[in-house]
CSV table of C-alpha atoms in Angstrom, one decimal:
chain,number,residue,atom,x,y,z
A,997,GLY,CA,17.0,63.4,105.8
A,998,PHE,CA,14.9,61.0,103.7
A,999,ALA,CA,18.4,59.9,102.2
A,1000,ALA,CA,19.5,58.9,105.8
A,1001,GLY,CA,16.1,57.0,106.3
A,1002,ALA,CA,13.5,59.5,107.4
A,1003,ASN,CA,10.3,58.4,105.7
A,1004,HIS,CA,7.5,60.4,106.8
A,1005,LEU,CA,6.8,64.3,108.0
A,1006,ILE,CA,5.4,65.2,110.6
A,1007,MET,CA,5.3,69.2,111.5
A,1008,HIS,CA,4.9,69.8,115.0
A,1009,GLY,CA,5.9,72.8,117.7
A,1010,LEU,CA,4.7,76.3,116.7
A,1011,GLU,CA,6.6,79.3,117.9
A,1012,TYR,CA,4.4,82.5,118.7
A,1013,THR,CA,4.5,85.6,120.6
A,1014,SER,CA,2.7,88.4,122.8
A,1015,ASN,CA,0.7,90.8,121.4
A,1016,ALA,CA,3.0,93.1,118.7
A,1017,GLY,CA,5.6,91.4,120.3
A,1018,TRP,CA,9.3,90.3,119.0
A,1019,TRP,CA,8.8,87.4,117.0
A,1020,GLU,CA,10.5,84.4,117.9
A,1021,TRP,CA,12.9,83.9,114.7
A,1022,ALA,CA,12.6,80.0,113.9
A,1023,SER,CA,12.6,79.2,110.6
A,1024,PRO,CA,11.4,75.5,110.5
A,1025,ASP,CA,8.2,76.7,112.4
A,1026,PHE,CA,6.2,75.4,109.4
A,1027,HIS,CA,2.9,78.0,110.1
A,1028,PHE,CA,0.9,80.2,107.9
A,1029,ARG,CA,2.3,83.3,109.8
A,1030,GLN,CA,5.8,82.8,108.7
A,1031,PRO,CA,6.9,85.4,105.6
A,1032,TRP,CA,7.6,82.8,103.4
A,1033,TRP,CA,4.5,81.1,104.1
A,1034,ARG,CA,3.1,82.3,100.7
A,1035,HIS,CA,6.1,80.8,98.9
A,1036,SER,CA,6.1,77.4,99.9
A,1037,ASP,CA,3.3,75.4,97.8
A,1038,GLY,CA,6.0,73.9,95.6
A,1039,MET,CA,8.0,72.9,98.7
A,1040,TRP,CA,4.9,70.7,100.6
A,1041,LYS,CA,4.5,69.3,97.3
A,1042,ALA,CA,8.4,68.4,97.1
A,1043,LEU,CA,7.8,67.1,100.3
A,1044,ALA,CA,5.0,64.8,99.9
A,1045,ARG,CA,6.1,63.1,96.4
A,1046,ILE,CA,9.6,62.4,98.3
A,1047,THR,CA,8.1,61.0,101.2
A,1048,GLU,CA,5.5,58.9,99.2
A,1049,PHE,CA,8.0,57.2,97.3
A,1050,VAL,CA,10.4,56.2,100.2
A,1051,ARG,CA,7.7,55.0,102.0
A,1052,ALA,CA,6.4,52.9,99.2
A,1053,GLY,CA,7.6,48.7,97.9
A,1054,ASN,CA,10.2,47.1,99.8
A,1055,SER,CA,14.0,48.4,100.6
A,1056,ILE,CA,16.4,47.1,98.9
A,1057,ARG,CA,19.7,46.5,100.7
A,1058,ASP,CA,22.4,44.5,99.9
A,1059,VAL,CA,24.8,44.7,103.2
A,1060,ALA,CA,23.7,43.6,106.5
A,1061,VAL,CA,26.3,44.3,109.5
A,1062,LEU,CA,25.9,42.0,112.4
A,1063,ASP,CA,24.2,43.6,115.4
A,1064,PRO,CA,26.7,43.1,117.8
A,1065,SER,CA,24.7,43.2,121.0
A,1066,SER,CA,24.9,39.4,121.8
A,1067,ASP,CA,28.6,40.0,121.9
A,1068,VAL,CA,28.5,41.7,125.3
A,1069,ALA,CA,26.4,39.1,126.6
A,1070,LEU,CA,29.2,36.4,125.6
A,1071,SER,CA,32.5,38.2,126.0
A,1072,GLY,CA,31.9,40.4,128.2
A,1073,ASN,CA,31.8,44.3,128.9
A,1074,ASP,CA,35.2,45.3,127.4
A,1075,VAL,CA,34.4,44.4,123.5
A,1076,THR,CA,34.6,47.2,121.3
A,1077,SER,CA,32.7,45.2,118.5
A,1078,PRO,CA,29.5,48.2,119.1
A,1079,GLU,CA,31.6,51.3,118.7
A,1080,LEU,CA,32.9,49.7,115.5
A,1081,ALA,CA,29.5,48.6,114.3
A,1082,HIS,CA,28.1,52.5,115.1
A,1083,ASP,CA,31.5,53.5,113.0
A,1084,LEU,CA,30.7,51.1,110.2
A,1085,LEU,CA,27.2,51.9,109.8
A,1086,GLU,CA,28.5,55.7,109.2
A,1087,ARG,CA,30.8,55.2,106.9
A,1088,LEU,CA,28.9,52.4,105.1
A,1089,ALA,CA,26.2,54.8,104.5
A,1090,LEU,CA,28.3,57.9,103.4
A,1091,ALA,CA,29.7,55.4,100.4
A,1092,GLY,CA,26.0,54.9,98.8
A,1093,ILE,CA,26.3,51.7,100.7
A,1094,ASP,CA,22.8,51.5,102.6
A,1095,PRO,CA,24.0,48.8,105.2
A,1096,GLU,CA,21.2,47.0,107.6
A,1097,MET,CA,21.9,46.3,111.4
A,1098,VAL,CA,20.3,42.9,111.6
A,1099,PRO,CA,20.2,41.5,115.1
A,1100,PRO,CA,21.2,37.5,115.7
A,1101,SER,CA,17.7,36.4,116.4
A,1102,MET,CA,16.7,37.5,112.6
A,1103,PHE,CA,19.4,35.3,111.8
A,1104,ALA,CA,18.5,32.4,113.3
A,1105,ASP,CA,15.0,32.7,110.7
A,1106,ALA,CA,17.6,33.5,107.8
A,1107,SER,CA,17.5,31.3,104.8
A,1108,VAL,CA,19.8,30.6,102.0
A,1109,PRO,CA,18.4,29.6,98.4
A,1110,THR,CA,20.3,26.7,96.8
A,1111,ASP,CA,19.7,27.6,93.1
A,1112,VAL,CA,22.2,30.8,92.9
A,1113,ALA,CA,21.3,30.7,89.1
A,1114,THR,CA,17.7,32.4,89.6
A,1115,THR,CA,19.8,35.6,91.1
A,1116,GLY,CA,22.8,35.9,88.4
A,1117,GLY,CA,24.6,33.3,90.1
A,1118,VAL,CA,24.7,35.7,92.8
A,1119,ALA,CA,24.1,34.0,96.7
A,1120,GLU,CA,21.9,35.5,98.7
A,1121,LEU,CA,21.0,35.1,102.4
A,1122,LEU,CA,17.3,35.7,103.0
A,1123,VAL,CA,15.9,37.5,106.1
A,1124,GLY,CA,12.3,38.2,106.0
A,1125,ASN,CA,11.5,40.3,103.1
A,1126,ARG,CA,15.1,41.5,102.8
A,1127,ARG,CA,17.9,39.6,100.5
A,1128,TYR,CA,21.6,40.3,101.3
A,1129,ARG,CA,24.7,40.0,99.2
A,1130,ALA,CA,27.3,40.5,102.2
A,1131,VAL,CA,27.7,40.5,105.8
A,1132,VAL,CA,29.6,42.3,107.5
A,1133,ILE,CA,30.8,41.5,111.2
A,1134,PRO,CA,32.1,44.1,113.1
A,1135,GLY,CA,34.9,42.6,115.2
A,1136,VAL,CA,32.5,40.3,117.2
A,1137,LEU,CA,34.3,37.9,118.9
A,1138,ARG,CA,31.7,35.3,119.8
A,1139,LEU,CA,28.6,34.4,118.0
A,1140,ARG,CA,25.4,32.8,118.5
A,1141,ALA,CA,25.5,28.7,117.4
A,1142,ARG,CA,22.6,29.4,115.3
A,1143,THR,CA,23.9,32.9,113.4
A,1144,ASN,CA,27.0,30.7,112.8
A,1145,GLU,CA,25.3,28.0,111.5
A,1146,ILE,CA,23.2,30.4,108.9
A,1147,LEU,CA,26.5,32.5,107.9
A,1148,GLN,CA,28.3,29.2,107.4
A,1149,ARG,CA,25.8,27.8,104.9
A,1150,PHE,CA,25.9,31.0,103.6
A,1151,ALA,CA,29.7,30.8,102.6
A,1152,ASP,CA,29.4,27.5,101.7
A,1153,ALA,CA,26.7,28.6,98.7
A,1154,GLY,CA,29.0,31.5,97.6
A,1155,GLY,CA,27.8,34.3,99.9
A,1156,LEU,CA,30.2,37.2,101.3
A,1157,ILE,CA,31.1,37.4,104.7
A,1158,VAL,CA,33.7,39.9,106.1
A,1159,THR,CA,35.0,40.0,109.4
A,1160,VAL,CA,36.3,43.5,110.5
A,1161,ASP,CA,39.2,43.9,112.4
A,1162,ARG,CA,38.6,41.6,114.7
A,1163,ARG,CA,38.0,37.7,113.9
A,1164,PRO,CA,35.4,35.9,115.5
A,1165,LEU,CA,36.9,33.3,118.2
A,1166,GLY,CA,33.8,30.9,118.4
A,1167,THR,CA,30.4,30.3,119.5
A,1168,GLU,CA,29.1,30.4,122.9
A,1169,HIS,CA,30.0,26.6,122.7
A,1170,VAL,CA,33.2,26.2,121.2
A,1171,ASP,CA,36.1,27.9,119.4
A,1172,PHE,CA,36.4,28.2,116.0
A,1173,SER,CA,39.1,26.1,113.8
A,1174,ALA,CA,41.0,28.0,111.2
A,1175,ALA,CA,38.8,25.8,108.9
A,1176,GLU,CA,35.3,27.3,109.8
A,1177,LEU,CA,36.7,30.7,108.7
A,1178,ARG,CA,38.6,29.7,105.5
A,1179,LYS,CA,35.8,31.3,103.4
A,1180,TRP,CA,35.3,33.7,105.5
A,1181,ARG,CA,36.9,37.4,104.4
A,1182,HIS,CA,39.1,39.6,107.1
A,1183,VAL,CA,39.6,43.2,106.6
A,1184,PRO,CA,40.5,46.3,108.4
A,1185,ALA,CA,37.9,48.6,108.6
A,1186,ARG,CA,39.8,51.2,106.1
A,1187,GLN,CA,39.2,48.6,103.1
A,1188,LEU,CA,35.7,47.5,104.0
A,1189,ILE,CA,34.0,49.7,101.5
A,1190,GLU,CA,36.5,49.1,98.6
A,1191,THR,CA,36.7,45.2,99.8
A,1192,LEU,CA,32.4,45.5,99.1
A,1193,ARG,CA,32.7,47.8,95.8
A,1194,ARG,CA,34.9,44.8,94.6
A,1195,THR,CA,33.1,41.6,95.5
A,1196,ALA,CA,29.4,42.4,97.0
A,1197,LYS,CA,27.8,43.0,93.5
A,1198,LEU,CA,26.4,45.4,95.0
A,1199,GLN,CA,23.1,46.6,92.9
A,1200,VAL,CA,23.9,50.0,93.3
A,1201,VAL,CA,27.2,51.7,93.4
A,1202,THR,CA,28.9,55.1,93.6
A,1203,ASN,CA,32.5,56.5,93.8
A,1204,THR,CA,32.4,58.8,96.5
A,1205,THR,CA,32.7,58.6,100.3
A,1206,SER,CA,29.5,61.5,101.0
A,1207,VAL,CA,26.6,60.3,99.1
A,1208,LEU,CA,23.6,58.9,100.7
A,1209,VAL,CA,21.6,56.1,98.9
A,1210,THR,CA,18.0,54.8,99.6
A,1211,HIS,CA,16.8,52.4,97.3
A,1212,ARG,CA,13.6,50.6,96.8
A,1213,GLN,CA,11.2,48.3,94.7
A,1214,LEU,CA,7.8,49.1,93.7
A,1215,SER,CA,5.3,47.3,92.1
A,1216,CYS,CA,5.7,49.8,88.9
A,1217,ALA,CA,9.0,51.3,89.2
A,1218,GLU,CA,12.8,50.9,91.3
A,1219,ILE,CA,13.4,54.2,92.8
A,1220,ILE,CA,17.1,55.1,93.9
A,1221,LEU,CA,17.6,58.3,95.5
A,1222,ILE,CA,20.8,59.8,96.3
A,1223,ALA,CA,21.8,63.1,98.3
A,1224,ASN,CA,25.0,64.6,98.6
A,1225,SER,CA,26.0,65.1,102.2
A,1226,ALA,CA,29.3,67.4,101.6
A,1227,ASP,CA,29.2,71.2,102.2
A,1228,THR,CA,30.7,70.6,98.3
A,1229,ALA,CA,29.3,70.3,94.7
A,1230,GLN,CA,30.2,66.5,93.9
A,1231,SER,CA,30.4,64.8,90.3
A,1232,VAL,CA,28.9,61.4,91.3
A,1233,ASP,CA,29.5,58.5,89.2
A,1234,LEU,CA,26.0,55.9,89.8
A,1235,GLY,CA,26.1,52.6,88.8
A,1236,LEU,CA,23.1,50.0,89.1
A,1237,HIS,CA,23.2,46.3,88.0
A,1238,ARG,CA,20.9,43.5,87.7
A,1239,SER,CA,20.9,40.1,87.0
A,1240,ASP,CA,17.6,40.6,84.4
A,1241,SER,CA,17.3,43.2,81.9
A,1242,LEU,CA,17.3,46.7,83.5
A,1243,GLY,CA,14.7,49.0,82.0
A,1244,ARG,CA,15.0,53.1,81.5
A,1245,LEU,CA,16.5,55.1,83.8
A,1246,GLU,CA,14.8,58.4,84.6
A,1247,ARG,CA,15.3,61.9,86.7
A,1248,TRP,CA,11.8,62.6,88.2
A,1249,ASP,CA,12.0,66.1,89.7
A,1250,PRO,CA,9.7,66.1,93.0
A,1251,TRP,CA,9.5,69.8,92.8
A,1252,THR,CA,7.9,70.0,89.7
A,1253,GLY,CA,6.4,66.3,89.1
A,1254,GLU,CA,8.2,65.9,86.0
A,1255,VAL,CA,10.0,63.1,84.5
A,1256,TYR,CA,13.2,63.4,82.5
A,1257,PRO,CA,14.9,60.7,80.1
A,1258,VAL,CA,18.7,60.3,81.1
A,1259,ILE,CA,21.6,59.6,78.5
A,1260,ALA,CA,23.5,56.7,80.5
A,1261,ARG,CA,25.7,54.2,79.5
A,1262,TYR,CA,23.5,51.0,79.0
A,1263,SER,CA,24.7,47.4,78.8
A,1264,PRO,CA,22.0,44.6,79.2
A,1265,THR,CA,22.5,44.2,82.8
A,1266,SER,CA,23.5,47.7,84.0
A,1267,VAL,CA,23.6,51.1,83.5
A,1268,GLU,CA,25.6,54.0,84.2
A,1269,VAL,CA,25.6,58.1,84.2
A,1270,LYS,CA,27.3,60.8,85.7
A,1271,VAL,CA,25.2,63.0,88.3
A,1272,GLN,CA,25.8,66.6,89.2
A,1273,LEU,CA,25.3,67.2,92.8
A,1274,GLY,CA,25.4,70.8,94.8
A,1275,PRO,CA,26.0,70.9,98.6
A,1276,GLY,CA,23.0,69.5,100.1
A,1277,GLU,CA,21.3,68.7,96.8
A,1278,SER,CA,19.5,65.2,96.4
A,1279,ALA,CA,18.6,63.6,92.7
A,1280,LEU,CA,15.7,61.2,92.5
A,1281,PHE,CA,15.8,58.4,89.6
A,1282,ALA,CA,13.9,55.6,88.8
A,1283,VAL,CA,13.9,52.4,87.1
A,1284,VAL,CA,10.8,51.8,84.7
A,1285,PRO,CA,10.3,49.4,82.0
A,1286,GLY,CA,10.7,50.5,78.3
A,1287,GLU,CA,13.7,51.3,76.2
A,1288,PRO,CA,17.0,53.3,77.1
A,1289,ALA,CA,16.6,57.1,76.2
A,1290,ILE,CA,19.0,57.7,73.6
A,1291,ASP,CA,18.5,61.3,72.6
A,1292,SER,CA,17.5,63.2,75.3
A,1293,ALA,CA,18.7,64.1,78.8
A,1294,PHE,CA,18.0,65.6,82.1
A,1295,ALA,CA,18.3,69.2,81.9
A,1296,GLY,CA,16.2,70.8,84.5
A,1297,VAL,CA,13.4,73.1,84.3
A,1298,ALA,CA,14.9,76.1,81.9
A,1299,GLY,CA,14.0,79.7,83.5
A,1300,ASP,CA,12.3,82.2,80.6
A,1301,THR,CA,15.2,85.2,80.3
A,1302,LEU,CA,13.1,88.4,80.5
A,1303,ASN,CA,15.3,91.7,79.3
A,1304,LEU,CA,14.0,94.5,81.8
A,1305,ASP,CA,14.8,97.9,79.8
A,1306,GLY,CA,14.2,100.6,81.8
A,1307,PRO,CA,12.6,103.0,83.0
A,1308,TRP,CA,10.4,100.7,85.2
A,1309,LEU,CA,8.7,100.8,88.2
A,1310,MET,CA,8.5,98.8,91.2
A,1311,GLU,CA,6.1,97.9,93.9
A,1312,LEU,CA,7.1,96.8,97.5
A,1313,GLN,CA,5.3,93.7,98.7
A,1314,PRO,CA,5.0,93.4,102.4
A,1315,SER,CA,6.7,89.7,103.6
A,1316,LEU,CA,5.8,90.5,107.5
A,1317,ASP,CA,1.7,89.3,107.7
A,1318,ASN,CA,0.5,91.3,110.3
A,1319,ARG,CA,-3.1,90.4,109.9
A,1320,PHE,CA,-2.9,89.0,114.0
A,1321,GLY,CA,-1.1,91.8,115.2
A,1322,ASP,CA,2.3,89.8,115.5
A,1323,PHE,CA,4.3,92.8,114.9
A,1324,GLU,CA,2.6,96.3,115.2
A,1325,VAL,CA,-0.8,96.9,117.4
A,1326,GLY,CA,-3.9,97.2,115.0
A,1327,ARG,CA,-3.5,94.5,112.8
A,1328,LYS,CA,-2.6,96.3,109.9
A,1329,SER,CA,-0.5,95.8,106.9
A,1330,ILE,CA,2.8,97.1,108.1
A,1331,GLY,CA,4.7,99.7,104.8
A,1332,VAL,CA,8.0,99.7,104.8
A,1333,SER,CA,9.9,100.4,107.7
A,1334,SER,CA,13.8,101.0,108.2
A,1335,TRP,CA,15.2,98.8,111.4
A,1336,ARG,CA,18.3,99.4,113.1
A,1337,ILE,CA,20.7,96.8,114.2
A,1338,GLU,CA,22.8,97.2,117.0
A,1339,GLU,CA,26.2,95.0,116.3
A,1340,ALA,CA,28.7,94.0,119.1
A,1341,ARG,CA,31.8,91.7,119.3
A,1342,SER,CA,30.4,89.4,122.2
A,1343,GLN,CA,27.0,88.8,123.8
A,1344,HIS,CA,28.7,91.0,126.5
A,1345,GLY,CA,28.9,94.0,124.5
A,1346,PRO,CA,29.3,97.0,124.3
A,1347,TRP,CA,25.7,97.5,123.3
């Protein structure tokens, strides 16, 4: 959710039942009458920390995908660019390349800095407060003339423009000559991710096709949230690249608020670290001013080991909160109970 772009958690909808009736089981029901509520304090703090981070500062995205909606107006309803754009956005996101779809109207107000020395020799396209290092054109056949003008200026400055599957034929006014597309790269969809990783000088690079990345610049730090979207564990090679000094990489634990230094491979303008992620697991990293750590690494929170030498006694704690008569009449505490569960091969029985 958060690594895919969600940045604000809003609790809504409560399930409840008649007095002493069957409880409508819905695990996402965020209510204090849920059995897990008493144990949820750490979860709420973790969610609060993550939502704060993914809303603060400015988003950093290196790749812009041209919104193909104008292609329908200029080329007709038979174009395939909208479907291709949807597919490419999903592929790029899962490869850790957080893309952004940009409409032609925003390209009309874009600019290209002439002094690429300020960005380490990397040409960038400025659109509002975004700075893109590559523009992907998803099979669009016709471009707006103003969009083409900006893209040609970006290509002349050394910017990366990648057309996917089909090359543009021209603008709404004229067709392109071969010379006009000479500086644009053309690749099939299956080669796009590798092309961007190899030539776009991305600021965040991963080695997989099932890791989501959110990258933000705060006033005091740079935040990178990565999440394993696969149902299997992954070993992720995470690389961060800059045109100036990078600083120190830390791993921030949203569950505890603890900060851990990270052992990584540093160069003056980059850092590489290997991250182990379980199915659906995420990790939050920050780049802060300071010298890199060389003597410690993230190891998680070590648990204490307690030997239970017998004999020992146990006490059952009721997990069903019956103070409001949700489960039994009388609003009294429910003790130990035995439940009989019926099973059937299908919804039709036999029961």
